[in-house]
Coordinates of C-alpha atoms in Angstrom, one line a residue:
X1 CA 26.6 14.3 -7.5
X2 CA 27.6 15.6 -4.3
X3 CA 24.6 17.4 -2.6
X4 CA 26.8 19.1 -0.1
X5 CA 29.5 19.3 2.4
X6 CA 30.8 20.4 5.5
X7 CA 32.4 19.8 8.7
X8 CA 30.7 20.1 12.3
X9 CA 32.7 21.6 15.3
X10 CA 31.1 21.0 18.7
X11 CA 27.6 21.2 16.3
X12 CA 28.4 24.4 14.5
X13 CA 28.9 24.3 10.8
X14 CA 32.1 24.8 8.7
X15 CA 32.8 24.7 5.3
X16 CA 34.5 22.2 4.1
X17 CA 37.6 22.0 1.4
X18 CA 39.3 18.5 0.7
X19 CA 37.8 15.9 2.0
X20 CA 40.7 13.6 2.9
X21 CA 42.7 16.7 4.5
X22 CA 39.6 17.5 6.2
X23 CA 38.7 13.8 7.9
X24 CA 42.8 14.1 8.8
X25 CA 42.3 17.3 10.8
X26 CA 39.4 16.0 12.6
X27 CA 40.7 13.0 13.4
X28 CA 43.7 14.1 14.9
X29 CA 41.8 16.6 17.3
X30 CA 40.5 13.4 18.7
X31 CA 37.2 14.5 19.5
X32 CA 34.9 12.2 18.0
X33 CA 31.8 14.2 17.9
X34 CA 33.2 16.5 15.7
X35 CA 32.6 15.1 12.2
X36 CA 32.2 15.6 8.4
X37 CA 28.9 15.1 6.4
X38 CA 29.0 14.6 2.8
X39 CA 25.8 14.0 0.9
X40 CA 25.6 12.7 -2.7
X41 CA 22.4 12.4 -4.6
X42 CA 22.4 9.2 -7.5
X43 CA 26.6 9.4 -7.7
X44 CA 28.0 7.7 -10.6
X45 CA 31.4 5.3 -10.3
X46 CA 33.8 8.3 -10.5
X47 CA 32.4 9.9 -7.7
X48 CA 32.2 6.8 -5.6
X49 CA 35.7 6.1 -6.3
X50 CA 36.6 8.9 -5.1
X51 CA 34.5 8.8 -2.2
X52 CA 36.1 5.5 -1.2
X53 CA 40.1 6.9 -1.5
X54 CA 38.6 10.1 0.5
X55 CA 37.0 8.8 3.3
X56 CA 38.9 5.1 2.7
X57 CA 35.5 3.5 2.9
X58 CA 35.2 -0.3 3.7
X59 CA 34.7 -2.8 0.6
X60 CA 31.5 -4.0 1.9
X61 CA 30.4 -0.4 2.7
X62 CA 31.1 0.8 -0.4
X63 CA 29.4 -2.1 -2.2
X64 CA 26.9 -1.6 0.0
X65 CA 26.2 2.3 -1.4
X66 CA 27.5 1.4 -4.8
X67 CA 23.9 -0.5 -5.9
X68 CA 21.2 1.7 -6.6
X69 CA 18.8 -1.0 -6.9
X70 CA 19.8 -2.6 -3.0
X71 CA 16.6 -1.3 -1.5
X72 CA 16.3 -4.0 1.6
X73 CA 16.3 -2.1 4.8
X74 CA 18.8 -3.1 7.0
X75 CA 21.4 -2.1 9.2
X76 CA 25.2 -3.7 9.5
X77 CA 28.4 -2.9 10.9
X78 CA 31.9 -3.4 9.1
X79 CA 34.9 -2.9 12.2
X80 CA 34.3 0.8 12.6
X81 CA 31.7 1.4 10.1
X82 CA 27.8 1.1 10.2
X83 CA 25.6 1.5 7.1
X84 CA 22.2 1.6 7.6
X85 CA 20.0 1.1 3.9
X86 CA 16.6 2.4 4.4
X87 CA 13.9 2.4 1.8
X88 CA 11.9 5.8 1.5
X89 CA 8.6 6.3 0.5
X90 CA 5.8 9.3 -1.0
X91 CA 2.4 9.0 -1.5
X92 CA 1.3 10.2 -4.5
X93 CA -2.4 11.9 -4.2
X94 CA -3.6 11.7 -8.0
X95 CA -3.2 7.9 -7.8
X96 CA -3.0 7.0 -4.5
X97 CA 0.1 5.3 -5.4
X98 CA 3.5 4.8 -3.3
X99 CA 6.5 5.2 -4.8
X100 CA 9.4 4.5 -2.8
X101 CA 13.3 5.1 -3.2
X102 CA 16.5 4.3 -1.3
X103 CA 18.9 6.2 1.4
X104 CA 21.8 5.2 3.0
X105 CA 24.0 6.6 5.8
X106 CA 27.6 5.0 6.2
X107 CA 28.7 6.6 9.3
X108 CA 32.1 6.0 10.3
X109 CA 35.2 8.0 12.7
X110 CA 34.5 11.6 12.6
X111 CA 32.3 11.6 9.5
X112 CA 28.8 10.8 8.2
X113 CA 28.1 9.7 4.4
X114 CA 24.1 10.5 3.3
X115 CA 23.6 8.8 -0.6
X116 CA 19.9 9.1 -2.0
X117 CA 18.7 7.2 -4.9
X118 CA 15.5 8.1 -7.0
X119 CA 13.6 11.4 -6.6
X120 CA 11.7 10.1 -3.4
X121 CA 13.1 11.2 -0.4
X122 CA 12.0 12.6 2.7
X123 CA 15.2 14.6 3.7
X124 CA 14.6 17.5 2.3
X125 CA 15.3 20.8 4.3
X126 CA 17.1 17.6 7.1
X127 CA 20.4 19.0 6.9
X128 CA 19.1 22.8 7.8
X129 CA 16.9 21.5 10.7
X130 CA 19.5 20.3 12.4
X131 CA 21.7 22.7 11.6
X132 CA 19.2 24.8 13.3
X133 CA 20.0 22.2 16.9
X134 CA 23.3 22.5 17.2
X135 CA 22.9 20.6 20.4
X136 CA 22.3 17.6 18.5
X137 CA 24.6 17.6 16.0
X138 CA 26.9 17.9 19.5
X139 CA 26.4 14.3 19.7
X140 CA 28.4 13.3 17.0
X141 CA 27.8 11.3 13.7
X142 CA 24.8 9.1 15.1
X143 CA 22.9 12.2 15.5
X144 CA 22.3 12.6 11.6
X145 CA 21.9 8.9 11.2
X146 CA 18.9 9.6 13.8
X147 CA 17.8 12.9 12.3
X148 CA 17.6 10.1 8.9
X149 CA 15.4 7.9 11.1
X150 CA 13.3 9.9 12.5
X151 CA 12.6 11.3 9.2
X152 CA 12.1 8.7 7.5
X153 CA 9.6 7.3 10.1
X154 CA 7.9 10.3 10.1
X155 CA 7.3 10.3 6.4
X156 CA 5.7 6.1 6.9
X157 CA 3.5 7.8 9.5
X158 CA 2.0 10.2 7.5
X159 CA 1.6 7.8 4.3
X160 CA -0.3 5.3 6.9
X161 CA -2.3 8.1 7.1
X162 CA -3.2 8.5 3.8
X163 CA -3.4 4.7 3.5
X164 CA -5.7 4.8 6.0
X165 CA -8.0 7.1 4.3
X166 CA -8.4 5.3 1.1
X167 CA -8.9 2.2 3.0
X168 CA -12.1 4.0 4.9
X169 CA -13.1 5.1 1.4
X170 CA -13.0 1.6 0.1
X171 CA -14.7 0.1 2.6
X172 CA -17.7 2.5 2.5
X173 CA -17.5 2.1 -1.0
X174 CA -18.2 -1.6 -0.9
X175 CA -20.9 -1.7 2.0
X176 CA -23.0 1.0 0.1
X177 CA -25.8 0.3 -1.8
X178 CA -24.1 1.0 -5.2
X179 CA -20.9 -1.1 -4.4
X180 CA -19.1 1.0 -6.9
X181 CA -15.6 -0.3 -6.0
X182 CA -14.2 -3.0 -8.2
X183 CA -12.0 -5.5 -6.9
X184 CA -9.2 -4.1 -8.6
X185 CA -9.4 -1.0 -6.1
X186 CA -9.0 -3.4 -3.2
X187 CA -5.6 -5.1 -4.8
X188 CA -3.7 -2.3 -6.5
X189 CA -4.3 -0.9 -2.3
X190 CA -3.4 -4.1 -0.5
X191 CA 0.2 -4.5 -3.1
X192 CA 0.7 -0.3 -1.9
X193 CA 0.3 -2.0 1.5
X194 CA 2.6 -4.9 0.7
X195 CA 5.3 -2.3 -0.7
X196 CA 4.9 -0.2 2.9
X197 CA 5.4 -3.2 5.1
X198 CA 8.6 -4.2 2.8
X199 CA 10.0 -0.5 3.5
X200 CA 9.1 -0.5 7.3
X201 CA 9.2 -3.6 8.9
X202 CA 13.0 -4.3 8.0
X203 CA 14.1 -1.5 10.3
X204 CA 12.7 -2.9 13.4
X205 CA 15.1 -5.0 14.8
X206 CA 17.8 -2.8 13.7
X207 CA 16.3 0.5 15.2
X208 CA 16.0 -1.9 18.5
X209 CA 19.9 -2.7 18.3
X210 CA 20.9 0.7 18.2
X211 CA 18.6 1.6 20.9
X212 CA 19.6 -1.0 22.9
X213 CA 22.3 -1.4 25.9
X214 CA 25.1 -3.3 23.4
X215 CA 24.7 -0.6 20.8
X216 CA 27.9 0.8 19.0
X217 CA 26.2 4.5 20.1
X218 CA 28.0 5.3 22.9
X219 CA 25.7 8.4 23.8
X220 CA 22.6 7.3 26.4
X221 CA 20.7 10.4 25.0
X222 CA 21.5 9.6 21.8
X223 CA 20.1 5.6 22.2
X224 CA 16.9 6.9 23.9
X225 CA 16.5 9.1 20.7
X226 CA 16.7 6.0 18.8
X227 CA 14.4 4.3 21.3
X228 CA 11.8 7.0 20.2
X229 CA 12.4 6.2 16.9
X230 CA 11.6 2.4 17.3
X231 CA 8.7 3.0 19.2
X232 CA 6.9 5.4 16.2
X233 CA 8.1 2.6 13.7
X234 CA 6.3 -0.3 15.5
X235 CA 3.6 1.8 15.4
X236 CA 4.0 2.3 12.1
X237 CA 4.4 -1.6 11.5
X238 CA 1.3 -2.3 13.6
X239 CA -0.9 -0.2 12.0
X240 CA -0.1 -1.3 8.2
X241 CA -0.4 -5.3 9.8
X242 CA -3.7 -4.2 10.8
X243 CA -4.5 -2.1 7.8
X244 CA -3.6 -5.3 5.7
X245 CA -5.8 -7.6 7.6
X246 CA -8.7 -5.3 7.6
X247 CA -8.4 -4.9 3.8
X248 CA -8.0 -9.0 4.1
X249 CA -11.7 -9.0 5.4
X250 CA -13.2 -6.4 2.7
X251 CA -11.9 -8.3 -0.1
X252 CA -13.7 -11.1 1.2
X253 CA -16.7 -9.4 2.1
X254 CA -16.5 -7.5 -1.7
X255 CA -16.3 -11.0 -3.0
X256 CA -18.8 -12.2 -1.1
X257 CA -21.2 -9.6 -1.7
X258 CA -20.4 -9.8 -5.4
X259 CA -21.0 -13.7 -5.4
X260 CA -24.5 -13.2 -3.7
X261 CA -25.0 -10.4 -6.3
X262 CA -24.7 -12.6 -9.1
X263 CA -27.3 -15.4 -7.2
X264 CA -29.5 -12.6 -6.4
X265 CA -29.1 -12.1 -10.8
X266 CA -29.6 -16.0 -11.1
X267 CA -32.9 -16.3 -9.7
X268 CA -34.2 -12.8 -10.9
X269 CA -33.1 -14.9 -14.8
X270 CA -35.0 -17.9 -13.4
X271 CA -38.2 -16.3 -11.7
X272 CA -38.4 -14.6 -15.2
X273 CA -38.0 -17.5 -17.2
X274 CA -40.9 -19.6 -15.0
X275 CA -42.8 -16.9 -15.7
X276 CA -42.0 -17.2 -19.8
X277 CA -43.0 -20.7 -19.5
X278 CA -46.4 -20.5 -19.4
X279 CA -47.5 -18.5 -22.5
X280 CA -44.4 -20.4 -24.2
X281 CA -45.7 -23.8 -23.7
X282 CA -48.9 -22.5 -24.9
X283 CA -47.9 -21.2 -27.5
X284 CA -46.0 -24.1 -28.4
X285 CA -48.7 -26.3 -28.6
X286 CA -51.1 -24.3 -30.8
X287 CA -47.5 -23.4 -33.1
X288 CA -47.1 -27.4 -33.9
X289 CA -48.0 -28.2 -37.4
X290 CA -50.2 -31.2 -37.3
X291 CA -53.4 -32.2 -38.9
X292 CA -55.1 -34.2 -36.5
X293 CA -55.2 -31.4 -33.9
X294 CA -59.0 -30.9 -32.1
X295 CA -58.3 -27.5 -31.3
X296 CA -57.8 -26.2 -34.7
X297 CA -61.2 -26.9 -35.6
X298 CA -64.1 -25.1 -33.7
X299 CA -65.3 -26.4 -30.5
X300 CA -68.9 -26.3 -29.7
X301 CA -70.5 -25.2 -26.5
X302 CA -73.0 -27.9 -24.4
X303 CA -76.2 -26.4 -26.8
X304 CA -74.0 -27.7 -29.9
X305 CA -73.2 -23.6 -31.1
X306 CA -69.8 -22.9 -32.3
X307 CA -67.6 -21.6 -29.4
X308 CA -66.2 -18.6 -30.0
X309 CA -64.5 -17.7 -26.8
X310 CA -61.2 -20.1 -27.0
X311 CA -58.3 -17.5 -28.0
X312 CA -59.8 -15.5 -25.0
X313 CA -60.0 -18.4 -22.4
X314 CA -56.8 -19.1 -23.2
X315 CA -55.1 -15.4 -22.9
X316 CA -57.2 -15.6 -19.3
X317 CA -56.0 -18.7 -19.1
X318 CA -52.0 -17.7 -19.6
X319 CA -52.7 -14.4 -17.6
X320 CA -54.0 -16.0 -14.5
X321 CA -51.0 -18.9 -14.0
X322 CA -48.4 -16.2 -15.1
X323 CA -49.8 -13.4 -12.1
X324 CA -49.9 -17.2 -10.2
X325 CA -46.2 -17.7 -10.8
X326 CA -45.5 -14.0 -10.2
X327 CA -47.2 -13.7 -6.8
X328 CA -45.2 -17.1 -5.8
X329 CA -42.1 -15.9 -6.8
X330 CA -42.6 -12.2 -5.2
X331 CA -43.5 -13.6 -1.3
X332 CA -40.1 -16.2 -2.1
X333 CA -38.4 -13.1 -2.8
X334 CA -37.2 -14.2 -6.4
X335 CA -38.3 -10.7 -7.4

């Protein structure tokens, strides 16, 4: 559906009535930062159609728009056209989840196209803010595409943020002496991580292009704008890299710990069952069930009198190897 529309004179506001009569009149004032900005929120075929016989779109950039599910960030240019297809993202606090979603900006002679697909987007309130600079929107058509940008980047700061956050969490969780994360914590967080770097790290090399001295954007200001930009997104790219790696290392330090864990439970097992052994051998041999066996008749003391002391020598007996074993195993530190 379309969102909105309107056409910018020397950056004030207008409204707008047909589109194609509308492009016509701006285009034959011949100023080319005056523009129209039409922005459409999940448009269906109809209304891309008629988008495309409006604004006469180019076949790539319409195919580009057209495919709700074409979420690879990138920038190209098509003669006179450039469509930049950016991936937007939200944190979501309950679940510590990112979802993410898709913009693109076809910009083009005297006019700017905004599409948004999903209900994640960080443009909301964009159009008023720089409505509300008029001396941007002087600039022309590549000032929304940077007020998109710089959004957009803002919005991948902020969720680093959060990222950030739940990594500290993590890792004091593993390091503490109840180790109550579970390794599942530290994956679902390093595949939000993975789906952050997929959004970002695209739009490097293009935000550096329109920065640069060869770039289509004519306006100096304009370029060191976009110059900014870059320079908060490979920030941004940095910092999830080194979030990443960090994670890396407390995954293996959360395996490592649990593997020494489960030792540490091994020899606690084995300390006990040494200490089992004893009574259980004992045990064993008065529990056999054979007839010629001298100690199940009485033994007799060196004066020839019955000895009556043999189930007690052999509990002392049991009781002194067992707290033998025991003190062995405690200064070996296998209990």
């Amino acid at each position: 559906m379309i969102v909105d529309k309107a056409t910018y004179l020397n950056g004030e506001r207008h409204e707008c009535g047909d589109l194609s009569d509308s492009l016509a009149t701006l285009r034959s004032a011949g100023r080319p930062t005056d523009f129209l900005w039409l922005g459409l929120k999940d448009p269906d075929e109809q209304e891309l159609a008629f988008v495309r016989t409006e604004l006469d779109l180019h076949p790539l950039a319409l195919e580009d728009i057209a495919d709700p599910g074409r979420a690879r960030a990138k920038i190209d240019y098509y003669e006179n056209t450039v469509v930049a297809v950016m991936t937007s993202l939200e944190y979501v606090e309950r679940s510590s989840d990112i979802e993410s979603g898709v913009i693109k900006v076809v910009v083009g002679d005297n006019y700017v196209l905004t599409v948004r697909s999903g209900e994640v987007h960080p443009l909301g309130g964009l159009r008023q803010r720089l409505q509300a600079t008029p001396h941007l929107l002087r600039r022309g058509p590549f000032a929304v595409l940077h007020g998109v940008l710089d959004a957009l980047v803002d919005s991948y700061l902020e969720i680093e943020g959060e990222v950030e956050n739940d990594l500290l969490e993590i890792e004091v969780g593993v390091f503490a002496d109840g180790r109550s994360v579970e390794t599942e914590e530290i994956y679902r967080l390093k595949r939000e991580i993975l789906e952050y770097k997929h959004a970002a790290g695209p739009l490097a090399r293009p935000l550096l292009e329109l920065a640069g001295e060869d770039s289509r954007v004519e306006d100096p200001e304009l370029r060191r704008l976009f110059a900014d930009v870059s320079d908060h997104l490979l920030l941004a790219v940095d910092q999830a890299s080194n979030h990443d790696n960090l994670l890396s290392d407390i995954l293996s330090a959360h395996l490592t710990l649990v593997q020494v864990q489960q030792n540490e439970d091994m020899r606690k097992i084995a300390a006990w069952a040494a200490l089992a052994a004893v009574p259980t051998m004992v045990a064993g041999i008065y529990g056999m069930n054979f007839e010629n066996m001298p100690e199940l008749r009485a033994s007799v003391d060196i004066n020839g009198h019955p000895f009556q002391y043999g189930y007690f020598v052999t509990l002392a007996f049991i009781l002194v190897m067992c707290g033998w074993i025991y003190r062995m195993l405690r200064r070996r530190h296998w209990l």
